[in-house]
PDB file of C-alpha atoms and ligand atoms in Angstrom:
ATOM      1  CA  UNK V   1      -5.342 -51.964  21.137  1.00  0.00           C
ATOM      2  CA  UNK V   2      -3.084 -49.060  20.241  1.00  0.00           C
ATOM      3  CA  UNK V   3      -5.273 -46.300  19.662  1.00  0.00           C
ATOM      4  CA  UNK V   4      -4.732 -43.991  15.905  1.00  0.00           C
ATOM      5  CA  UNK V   5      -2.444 -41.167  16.240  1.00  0.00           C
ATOM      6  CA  UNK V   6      -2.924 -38.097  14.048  1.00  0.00           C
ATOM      7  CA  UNK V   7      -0.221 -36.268  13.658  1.00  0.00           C
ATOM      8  CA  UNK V   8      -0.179 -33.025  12.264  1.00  0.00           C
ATOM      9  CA  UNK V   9       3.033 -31.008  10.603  1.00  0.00           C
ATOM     10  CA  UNK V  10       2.688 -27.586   9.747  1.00  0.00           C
ATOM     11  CA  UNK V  11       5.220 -24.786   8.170  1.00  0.00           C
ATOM     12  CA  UNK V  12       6.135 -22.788   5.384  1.00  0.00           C
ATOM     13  CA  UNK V  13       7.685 -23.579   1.887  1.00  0.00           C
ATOM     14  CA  UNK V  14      11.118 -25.561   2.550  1.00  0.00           C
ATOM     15  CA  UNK V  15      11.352 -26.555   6.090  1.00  0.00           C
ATOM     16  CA  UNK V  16      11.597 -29.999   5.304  1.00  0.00           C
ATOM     17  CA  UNK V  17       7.956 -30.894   6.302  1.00  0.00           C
ATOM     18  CA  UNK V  18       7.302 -33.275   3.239  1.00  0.00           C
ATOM     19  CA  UNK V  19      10.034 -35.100   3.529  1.00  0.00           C
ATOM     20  CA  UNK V  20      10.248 -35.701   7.333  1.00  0.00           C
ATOM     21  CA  UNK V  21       6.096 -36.828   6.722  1.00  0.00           C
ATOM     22  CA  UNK V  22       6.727 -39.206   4.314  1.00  0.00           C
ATOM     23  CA  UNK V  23       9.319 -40.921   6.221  1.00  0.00           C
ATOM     24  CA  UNK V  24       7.280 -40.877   9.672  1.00  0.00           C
ATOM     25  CA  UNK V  25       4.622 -42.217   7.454  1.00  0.00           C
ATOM     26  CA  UNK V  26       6.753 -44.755   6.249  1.00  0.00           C
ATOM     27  CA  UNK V  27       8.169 -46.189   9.672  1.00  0.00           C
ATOM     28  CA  UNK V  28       5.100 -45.676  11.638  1.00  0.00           C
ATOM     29  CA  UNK V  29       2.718 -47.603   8.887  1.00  0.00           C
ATOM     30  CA  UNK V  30       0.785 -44.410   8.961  1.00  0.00           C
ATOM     31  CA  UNK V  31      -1.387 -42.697   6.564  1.00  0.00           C
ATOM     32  CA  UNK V  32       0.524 -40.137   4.546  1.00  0.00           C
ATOM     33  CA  UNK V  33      -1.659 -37.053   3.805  1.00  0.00           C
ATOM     34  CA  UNK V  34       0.061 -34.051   1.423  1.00  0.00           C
ATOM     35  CA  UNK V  35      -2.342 -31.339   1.816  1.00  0.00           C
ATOM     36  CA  UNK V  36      -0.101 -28.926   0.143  1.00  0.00           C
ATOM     37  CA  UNK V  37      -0.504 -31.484  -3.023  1.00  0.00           C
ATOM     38  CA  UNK V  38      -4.824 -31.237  -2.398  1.00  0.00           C
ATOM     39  CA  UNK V  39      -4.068 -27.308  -3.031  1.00  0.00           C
ATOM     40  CA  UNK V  40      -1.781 -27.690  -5.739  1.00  0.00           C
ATOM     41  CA  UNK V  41      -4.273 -29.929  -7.642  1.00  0.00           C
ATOM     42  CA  UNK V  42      -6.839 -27.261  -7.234  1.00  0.00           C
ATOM     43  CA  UNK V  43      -4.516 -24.306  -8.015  1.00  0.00           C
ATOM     44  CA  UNK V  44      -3.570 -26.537 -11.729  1.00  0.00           C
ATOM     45  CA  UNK V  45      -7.506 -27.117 -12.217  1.00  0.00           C
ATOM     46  CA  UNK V  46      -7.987 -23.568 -11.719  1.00  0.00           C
ATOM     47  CA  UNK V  47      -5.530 -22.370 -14.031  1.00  0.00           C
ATOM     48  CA  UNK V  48      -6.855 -24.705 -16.827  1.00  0.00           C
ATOM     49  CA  UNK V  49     -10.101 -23.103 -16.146  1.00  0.00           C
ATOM     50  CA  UNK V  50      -9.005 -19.673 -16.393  1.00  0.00           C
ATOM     51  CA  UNK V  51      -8.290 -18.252 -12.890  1.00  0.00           C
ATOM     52  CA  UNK V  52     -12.089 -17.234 -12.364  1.00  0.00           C
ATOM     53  CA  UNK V  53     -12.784 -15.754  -8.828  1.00  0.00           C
ATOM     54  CA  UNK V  54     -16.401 -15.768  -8.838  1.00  0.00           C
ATOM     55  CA  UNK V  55     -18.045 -17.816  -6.191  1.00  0.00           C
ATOM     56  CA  UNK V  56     -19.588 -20.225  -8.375  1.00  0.00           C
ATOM     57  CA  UNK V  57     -16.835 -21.362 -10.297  1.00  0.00           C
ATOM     58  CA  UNK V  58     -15.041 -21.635  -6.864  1.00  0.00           C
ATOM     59  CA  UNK V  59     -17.264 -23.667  -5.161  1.00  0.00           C
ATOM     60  CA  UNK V  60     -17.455 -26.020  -8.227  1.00  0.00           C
ATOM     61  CA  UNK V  61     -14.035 -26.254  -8.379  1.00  0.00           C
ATOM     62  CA  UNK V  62     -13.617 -27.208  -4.662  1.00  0.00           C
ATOM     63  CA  UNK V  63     -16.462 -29.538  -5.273  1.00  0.00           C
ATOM     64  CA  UNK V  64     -15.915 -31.469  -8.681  1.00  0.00           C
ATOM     65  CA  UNK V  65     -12.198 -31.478  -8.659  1.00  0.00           C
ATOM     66  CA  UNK V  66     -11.472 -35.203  -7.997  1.00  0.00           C
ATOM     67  CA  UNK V  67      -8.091 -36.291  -6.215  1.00  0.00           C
ATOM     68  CA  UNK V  68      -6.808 -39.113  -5.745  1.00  0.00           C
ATOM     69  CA  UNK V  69      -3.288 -39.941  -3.876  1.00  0.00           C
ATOM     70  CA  UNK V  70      -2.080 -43.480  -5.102  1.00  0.00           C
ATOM     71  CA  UNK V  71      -0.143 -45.380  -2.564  1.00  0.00           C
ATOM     72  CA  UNK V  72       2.833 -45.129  -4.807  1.00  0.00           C
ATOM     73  CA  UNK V  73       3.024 -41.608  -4.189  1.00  0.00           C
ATOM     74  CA  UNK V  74       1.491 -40.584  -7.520  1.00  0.00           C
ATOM     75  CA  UNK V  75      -1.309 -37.751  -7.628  1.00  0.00           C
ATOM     76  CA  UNK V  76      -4.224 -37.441  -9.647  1.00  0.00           C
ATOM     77  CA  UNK V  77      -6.110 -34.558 -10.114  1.00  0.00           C
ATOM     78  CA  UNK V  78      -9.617 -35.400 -12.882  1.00  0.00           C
ATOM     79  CA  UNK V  79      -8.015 -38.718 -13.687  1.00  0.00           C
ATOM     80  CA  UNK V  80      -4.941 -36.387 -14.946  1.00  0.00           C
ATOM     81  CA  UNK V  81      -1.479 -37.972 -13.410  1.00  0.00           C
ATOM     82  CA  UNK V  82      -0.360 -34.711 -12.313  1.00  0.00           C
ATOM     83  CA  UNK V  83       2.827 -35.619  -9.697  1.00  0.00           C
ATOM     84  CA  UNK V  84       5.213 -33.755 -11.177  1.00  0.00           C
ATOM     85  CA  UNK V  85       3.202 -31.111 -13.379  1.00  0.00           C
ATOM     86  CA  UNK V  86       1.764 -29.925  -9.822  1.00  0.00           C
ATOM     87  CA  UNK V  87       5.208 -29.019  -8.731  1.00  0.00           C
ATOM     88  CA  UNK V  88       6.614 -26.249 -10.508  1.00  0.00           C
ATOM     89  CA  UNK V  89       6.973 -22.666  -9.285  1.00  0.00           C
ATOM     90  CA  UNK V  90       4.021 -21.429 -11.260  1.00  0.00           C
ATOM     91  CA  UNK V  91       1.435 -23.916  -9.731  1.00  0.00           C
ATOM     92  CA  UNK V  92       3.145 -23.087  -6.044  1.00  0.00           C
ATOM     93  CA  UNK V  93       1.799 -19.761  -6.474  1.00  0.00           C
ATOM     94  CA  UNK V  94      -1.476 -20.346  -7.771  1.00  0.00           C
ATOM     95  CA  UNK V  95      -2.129 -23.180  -4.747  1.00  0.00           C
ATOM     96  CA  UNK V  96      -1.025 -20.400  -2.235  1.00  0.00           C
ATOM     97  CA  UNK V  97      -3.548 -17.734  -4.025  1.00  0.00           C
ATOM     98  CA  UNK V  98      -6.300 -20.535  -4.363  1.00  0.00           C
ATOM     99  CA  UNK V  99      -5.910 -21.529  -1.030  1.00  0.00           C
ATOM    100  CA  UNK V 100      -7.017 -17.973   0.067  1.00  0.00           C
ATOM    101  CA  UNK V 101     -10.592 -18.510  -0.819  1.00  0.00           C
ATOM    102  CA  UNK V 102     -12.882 -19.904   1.926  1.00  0.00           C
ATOM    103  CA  UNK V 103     -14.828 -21.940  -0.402  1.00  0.00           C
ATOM    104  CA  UNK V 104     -12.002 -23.836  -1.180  1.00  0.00           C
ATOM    105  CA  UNK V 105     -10.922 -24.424   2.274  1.00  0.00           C
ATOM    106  CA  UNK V 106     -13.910 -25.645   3.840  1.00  0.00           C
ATOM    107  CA  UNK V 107     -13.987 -28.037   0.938  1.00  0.00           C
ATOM    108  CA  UNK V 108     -10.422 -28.928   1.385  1.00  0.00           C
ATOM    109  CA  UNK V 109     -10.510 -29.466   5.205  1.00  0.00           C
ATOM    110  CA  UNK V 110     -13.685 -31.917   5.007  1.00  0.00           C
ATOM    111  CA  UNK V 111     -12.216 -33.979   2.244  1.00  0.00           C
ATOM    112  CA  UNK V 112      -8.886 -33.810   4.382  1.00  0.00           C
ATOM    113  CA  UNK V 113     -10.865 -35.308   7.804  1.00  0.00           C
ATOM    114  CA  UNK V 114     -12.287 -38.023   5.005  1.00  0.00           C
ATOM    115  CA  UNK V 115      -9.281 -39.543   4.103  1.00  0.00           C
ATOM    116  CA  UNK V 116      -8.882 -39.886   7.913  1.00  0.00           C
ATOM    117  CA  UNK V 117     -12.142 -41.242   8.838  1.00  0.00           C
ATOM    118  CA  UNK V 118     -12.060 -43.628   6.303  1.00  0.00           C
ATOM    119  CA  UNK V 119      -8.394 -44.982   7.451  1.00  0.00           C
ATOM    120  CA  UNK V 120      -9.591 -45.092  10.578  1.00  0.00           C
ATOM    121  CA  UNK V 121     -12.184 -46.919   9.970  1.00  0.00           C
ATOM    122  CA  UNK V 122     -10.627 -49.375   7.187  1.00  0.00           C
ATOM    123  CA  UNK V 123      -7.789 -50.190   9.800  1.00  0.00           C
ATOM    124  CA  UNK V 124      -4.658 -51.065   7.793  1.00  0.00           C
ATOM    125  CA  UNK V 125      -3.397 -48.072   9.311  1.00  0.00           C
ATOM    126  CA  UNK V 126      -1.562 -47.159  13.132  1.00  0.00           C
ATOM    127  CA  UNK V 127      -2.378 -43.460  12.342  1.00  0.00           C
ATOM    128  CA  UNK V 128      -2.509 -40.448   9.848  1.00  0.00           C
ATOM    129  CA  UNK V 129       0.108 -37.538   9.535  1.00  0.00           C
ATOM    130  CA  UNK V 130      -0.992 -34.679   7.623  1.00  0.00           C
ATOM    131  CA  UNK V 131       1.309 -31.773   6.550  1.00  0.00           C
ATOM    132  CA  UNK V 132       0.460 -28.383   5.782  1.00  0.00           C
ATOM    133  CA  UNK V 133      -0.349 -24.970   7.012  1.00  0.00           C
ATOM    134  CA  UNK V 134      -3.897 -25.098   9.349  1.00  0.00           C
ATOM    135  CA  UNK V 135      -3.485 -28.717  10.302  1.00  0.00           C
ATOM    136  CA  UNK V 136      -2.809 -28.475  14.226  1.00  0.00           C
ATOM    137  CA  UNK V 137      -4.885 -24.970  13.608  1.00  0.00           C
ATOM    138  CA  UNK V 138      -7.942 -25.934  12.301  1.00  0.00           C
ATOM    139  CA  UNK V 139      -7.940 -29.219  10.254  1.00  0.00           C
ATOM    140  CA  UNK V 140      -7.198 -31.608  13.600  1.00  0.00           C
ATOM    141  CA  UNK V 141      -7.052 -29.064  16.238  1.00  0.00           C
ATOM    142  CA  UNK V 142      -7.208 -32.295  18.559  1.00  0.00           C
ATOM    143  CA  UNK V 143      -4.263 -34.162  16.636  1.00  0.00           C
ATOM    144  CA  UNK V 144      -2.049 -36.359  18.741  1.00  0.00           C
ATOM    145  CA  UNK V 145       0.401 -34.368  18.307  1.00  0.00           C
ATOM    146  CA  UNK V 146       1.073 -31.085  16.163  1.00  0.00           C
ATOM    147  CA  UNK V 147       4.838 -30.071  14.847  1.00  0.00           C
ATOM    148  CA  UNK V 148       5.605 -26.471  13.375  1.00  0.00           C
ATOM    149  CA  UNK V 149       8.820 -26.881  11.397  1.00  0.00           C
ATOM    150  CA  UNK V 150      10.253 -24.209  10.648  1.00  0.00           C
ATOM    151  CA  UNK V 151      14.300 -22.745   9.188  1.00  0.00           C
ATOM    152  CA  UNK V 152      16.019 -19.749   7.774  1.00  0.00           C
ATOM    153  CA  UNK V 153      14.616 -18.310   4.843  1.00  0.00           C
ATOM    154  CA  UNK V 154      17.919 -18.456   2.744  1.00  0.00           C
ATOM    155  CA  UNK V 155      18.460 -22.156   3.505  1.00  0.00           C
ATOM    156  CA  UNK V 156      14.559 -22.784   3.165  1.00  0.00           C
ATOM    157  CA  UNK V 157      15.006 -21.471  -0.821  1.00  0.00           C
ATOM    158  CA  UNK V 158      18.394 -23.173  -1.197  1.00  0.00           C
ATOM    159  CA  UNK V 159      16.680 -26.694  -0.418  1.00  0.00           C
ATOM    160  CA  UNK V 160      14.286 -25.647  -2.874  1.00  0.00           C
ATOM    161  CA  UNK V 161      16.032 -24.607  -5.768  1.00  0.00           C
ATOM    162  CA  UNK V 162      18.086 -27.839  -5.614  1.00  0.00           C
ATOM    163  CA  UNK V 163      14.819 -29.640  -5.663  1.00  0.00           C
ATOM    164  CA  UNK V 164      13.984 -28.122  -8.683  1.00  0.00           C
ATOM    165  CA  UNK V 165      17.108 -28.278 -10.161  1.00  0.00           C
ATOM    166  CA  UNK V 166      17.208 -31.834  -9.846  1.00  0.00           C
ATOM    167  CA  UNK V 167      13.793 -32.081 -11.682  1.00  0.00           C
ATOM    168  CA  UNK V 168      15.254 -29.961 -14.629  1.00  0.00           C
ATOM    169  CA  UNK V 169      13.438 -27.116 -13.928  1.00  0.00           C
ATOM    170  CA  UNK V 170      15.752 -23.671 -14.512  1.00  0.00           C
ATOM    171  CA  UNK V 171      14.778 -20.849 -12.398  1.00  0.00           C
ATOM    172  CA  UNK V 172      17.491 -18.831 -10.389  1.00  0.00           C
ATOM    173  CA  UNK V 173      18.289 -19.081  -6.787  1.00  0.00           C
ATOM    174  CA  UNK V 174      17.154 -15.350  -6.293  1.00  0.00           C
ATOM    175  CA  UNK V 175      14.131 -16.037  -8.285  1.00  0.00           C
ATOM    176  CA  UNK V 176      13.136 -19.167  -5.589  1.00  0.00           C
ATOM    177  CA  UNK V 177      13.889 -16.895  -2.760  1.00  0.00           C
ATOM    178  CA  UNK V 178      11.887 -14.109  -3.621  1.00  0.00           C
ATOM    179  CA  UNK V 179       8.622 -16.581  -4.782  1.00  0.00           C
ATOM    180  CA  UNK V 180       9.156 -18.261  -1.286  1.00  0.00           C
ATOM    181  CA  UNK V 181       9.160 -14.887   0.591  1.00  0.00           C
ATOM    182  CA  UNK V 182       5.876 -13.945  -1.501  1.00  0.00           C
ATOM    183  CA  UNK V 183       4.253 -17.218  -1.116  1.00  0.00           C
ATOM    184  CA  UNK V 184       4.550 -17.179   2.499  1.00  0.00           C
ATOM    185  CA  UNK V 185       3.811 -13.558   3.377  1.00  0.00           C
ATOM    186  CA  UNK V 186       0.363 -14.656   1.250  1.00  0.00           C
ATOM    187  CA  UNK V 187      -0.073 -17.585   3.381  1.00  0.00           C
ATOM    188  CA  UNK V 188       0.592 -16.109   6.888  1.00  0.00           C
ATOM    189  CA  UNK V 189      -1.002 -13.256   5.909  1.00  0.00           C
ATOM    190  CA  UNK V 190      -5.024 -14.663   4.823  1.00  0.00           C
ATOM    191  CA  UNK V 191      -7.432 -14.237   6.445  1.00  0.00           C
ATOM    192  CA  UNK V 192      -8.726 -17.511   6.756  1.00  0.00           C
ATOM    193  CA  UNK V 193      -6.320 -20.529   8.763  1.00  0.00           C
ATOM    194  CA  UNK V 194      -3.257 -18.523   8.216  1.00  0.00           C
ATOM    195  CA  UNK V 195       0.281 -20.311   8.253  1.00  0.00           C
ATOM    196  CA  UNK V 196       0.486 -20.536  12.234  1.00  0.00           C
ATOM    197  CA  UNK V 197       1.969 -22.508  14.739  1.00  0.00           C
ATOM    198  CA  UNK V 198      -0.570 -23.925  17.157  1.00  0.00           C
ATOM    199  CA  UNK V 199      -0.454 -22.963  20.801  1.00  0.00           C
ATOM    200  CA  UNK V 200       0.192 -26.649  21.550  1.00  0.00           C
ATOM    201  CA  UNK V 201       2.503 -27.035  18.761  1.00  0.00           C
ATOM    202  CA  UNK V 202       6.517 -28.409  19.238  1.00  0.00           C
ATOM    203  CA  UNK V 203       8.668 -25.984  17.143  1.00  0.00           C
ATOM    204  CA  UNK V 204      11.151 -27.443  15.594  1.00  0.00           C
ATOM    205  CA  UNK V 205      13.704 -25.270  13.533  1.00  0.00           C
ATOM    206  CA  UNK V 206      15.605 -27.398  10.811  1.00  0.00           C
ATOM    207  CA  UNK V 207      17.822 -25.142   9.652  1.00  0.00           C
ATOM    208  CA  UNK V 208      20.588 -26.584  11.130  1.00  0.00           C
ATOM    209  CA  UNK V 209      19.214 -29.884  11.662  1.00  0.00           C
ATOM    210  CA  UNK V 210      19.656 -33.096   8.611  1.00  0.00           C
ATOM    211  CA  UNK V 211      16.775 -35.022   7.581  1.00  0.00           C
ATOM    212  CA  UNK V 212      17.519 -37.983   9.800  1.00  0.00           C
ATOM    213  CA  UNK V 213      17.885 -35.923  13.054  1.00  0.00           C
ATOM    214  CA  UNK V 214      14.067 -34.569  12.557  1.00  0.00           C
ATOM    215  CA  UNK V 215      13.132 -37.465  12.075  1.00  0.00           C
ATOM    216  CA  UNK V 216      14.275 -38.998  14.979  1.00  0.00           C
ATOM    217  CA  UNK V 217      13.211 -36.177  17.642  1.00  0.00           C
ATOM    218  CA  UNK V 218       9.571 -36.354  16.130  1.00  0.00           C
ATOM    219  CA  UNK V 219       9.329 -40.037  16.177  1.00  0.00           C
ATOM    220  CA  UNK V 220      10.882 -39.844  19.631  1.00  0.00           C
ATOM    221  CA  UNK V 221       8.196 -37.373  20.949  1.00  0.00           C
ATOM    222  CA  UNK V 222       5.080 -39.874  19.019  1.00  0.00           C
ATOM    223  CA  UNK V 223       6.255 -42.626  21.234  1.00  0.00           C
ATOM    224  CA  UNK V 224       5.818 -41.265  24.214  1.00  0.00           C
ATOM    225  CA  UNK V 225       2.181 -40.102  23.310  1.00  0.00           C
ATOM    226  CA  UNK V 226      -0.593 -42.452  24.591  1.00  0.00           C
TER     227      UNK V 226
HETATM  228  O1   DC C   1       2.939 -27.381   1.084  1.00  0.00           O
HETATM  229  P1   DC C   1       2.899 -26.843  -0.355  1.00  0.00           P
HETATM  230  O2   DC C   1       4.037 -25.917  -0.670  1.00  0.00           O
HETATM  231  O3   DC C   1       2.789 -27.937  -1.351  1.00  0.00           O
HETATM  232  O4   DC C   1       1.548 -25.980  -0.432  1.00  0.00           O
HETATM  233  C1   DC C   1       1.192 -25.220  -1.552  1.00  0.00           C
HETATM  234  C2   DC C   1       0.261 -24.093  -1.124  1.00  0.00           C
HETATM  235  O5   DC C   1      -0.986 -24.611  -0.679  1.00  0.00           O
HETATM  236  C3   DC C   1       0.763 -23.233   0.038  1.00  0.00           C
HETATM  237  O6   DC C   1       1.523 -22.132  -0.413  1.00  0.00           O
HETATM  238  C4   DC C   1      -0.502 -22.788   0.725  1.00  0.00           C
HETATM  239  C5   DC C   1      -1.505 -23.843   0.401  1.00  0.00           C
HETATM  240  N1   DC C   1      -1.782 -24.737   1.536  1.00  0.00           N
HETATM  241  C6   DC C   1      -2.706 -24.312   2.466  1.00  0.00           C
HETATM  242  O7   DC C   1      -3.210 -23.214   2.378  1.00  0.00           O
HETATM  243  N2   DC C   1      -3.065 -25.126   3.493  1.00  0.00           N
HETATM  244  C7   DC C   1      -2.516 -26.343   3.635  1.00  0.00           C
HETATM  245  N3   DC C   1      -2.894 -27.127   4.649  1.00  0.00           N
HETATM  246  C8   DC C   1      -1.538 -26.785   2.701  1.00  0.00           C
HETATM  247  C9   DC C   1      -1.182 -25.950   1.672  1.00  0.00           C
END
């Protein structure tokens, strides 16, 4: 029997990591696991609860706050469909400052190893790839195999402001650049499971690379792991 490969992608905002996850996901029959998403969830629950930062409310938020990934791709966050509302620029932010809090990210990182466990153990699954920022650090530090994609900062906020231009959304190109540059000084910066490449991870820098050529060179270096 083949045995279940977890797969971990980390980098910052842009480099292509959701997409290239989704599609591995896709064409391996793995499980598909947005951590960035379990963040943003928290980050919109926060906000509706007013941005407290004391302990209590923290750990309760990290605790109660139920999401649930549909296999459509859909996200809900307290029964809430939030797939789209968890995506704008405002929400990015508050994820990134959430996810500072180490309350939240013990929380965060046992319900992340859940999902896996319980694909393991259901078996309609060949593995699990998880994207994020302390996967291959801390989340699975003994993942199959651990990515860190990475690209240019300019092209990282040009693939990003024609993301959200596409959904409608109207913020400026400079505006995107400088709330990426923010965002991930915040997140390599924390204290806690900073945005870091593992010492076992395979960089991979996508600036110059398409969608389909990622792709390929990841699912090319899977196959050769036992
Ligand atoms: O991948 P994303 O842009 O959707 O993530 C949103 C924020 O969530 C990101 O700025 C930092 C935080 N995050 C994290 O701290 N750890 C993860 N594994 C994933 C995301």
């Amino acid at each position: 029997m083949m045995s279940f490969k977890i797969i971990a992608i980390d980098g910052p905002t842009g480099s292509g990591k959701s997409t290239i996850a989704r599609l591995l996901a896709k064409e391996k029959g793995f499980l598909y696991v947005d951590t960035g998403a379990m963040f943003r969830c928290l980050g919109y629950a926060w906000k509706k609860q007013g941005l407290c930062q004391n302990d209590e409310v923290l750990r309760k938020l990290g605790l109660d706050t139920k999401i649930v990934f549909e296999p459509d791709g859909r996200v809900y966050c307290n029964g809430e469909e939030v797939t789209e509302l968890i995506r704008g620029e405002d929400i990015s932010l508050l994820a990134s400052q959430i996810s500072k809090f180490p309350l939240i990210r013990q929380n965060m990182k046992a319900q992340q190893r859940q999902l896996v466990r319980e694909a393991e153990k259901i078996g309609n699954y060949h593995g699990a790839v998880l994207e994020g920022r302390d996967i291959g650090t801390i989340v699975f530090p003994d993942a199959s195999l651990k990515f860190f994609l990475d690209g240019n900062n300019k092209i990282r906020a040009q693939r990003r402001f024609e993301q959200l231009a596409a959904k409608g959304e109207s913020v400026s190109y400079e505006e995107i650049l400088n709330a990426l540059e923010t965002r991930d000084a915040q997140d390599r910066n924390r204290e806690i499971a900073p945005l870091l490449p593992a010492k076992d991870a395979i960089h991979v820098n996508s600036t110059n690379l398409t969608i389909p050529e990622v792709l390929s060179f990841l699912i090319s270096e899977i196959e050769q792991v036992r």
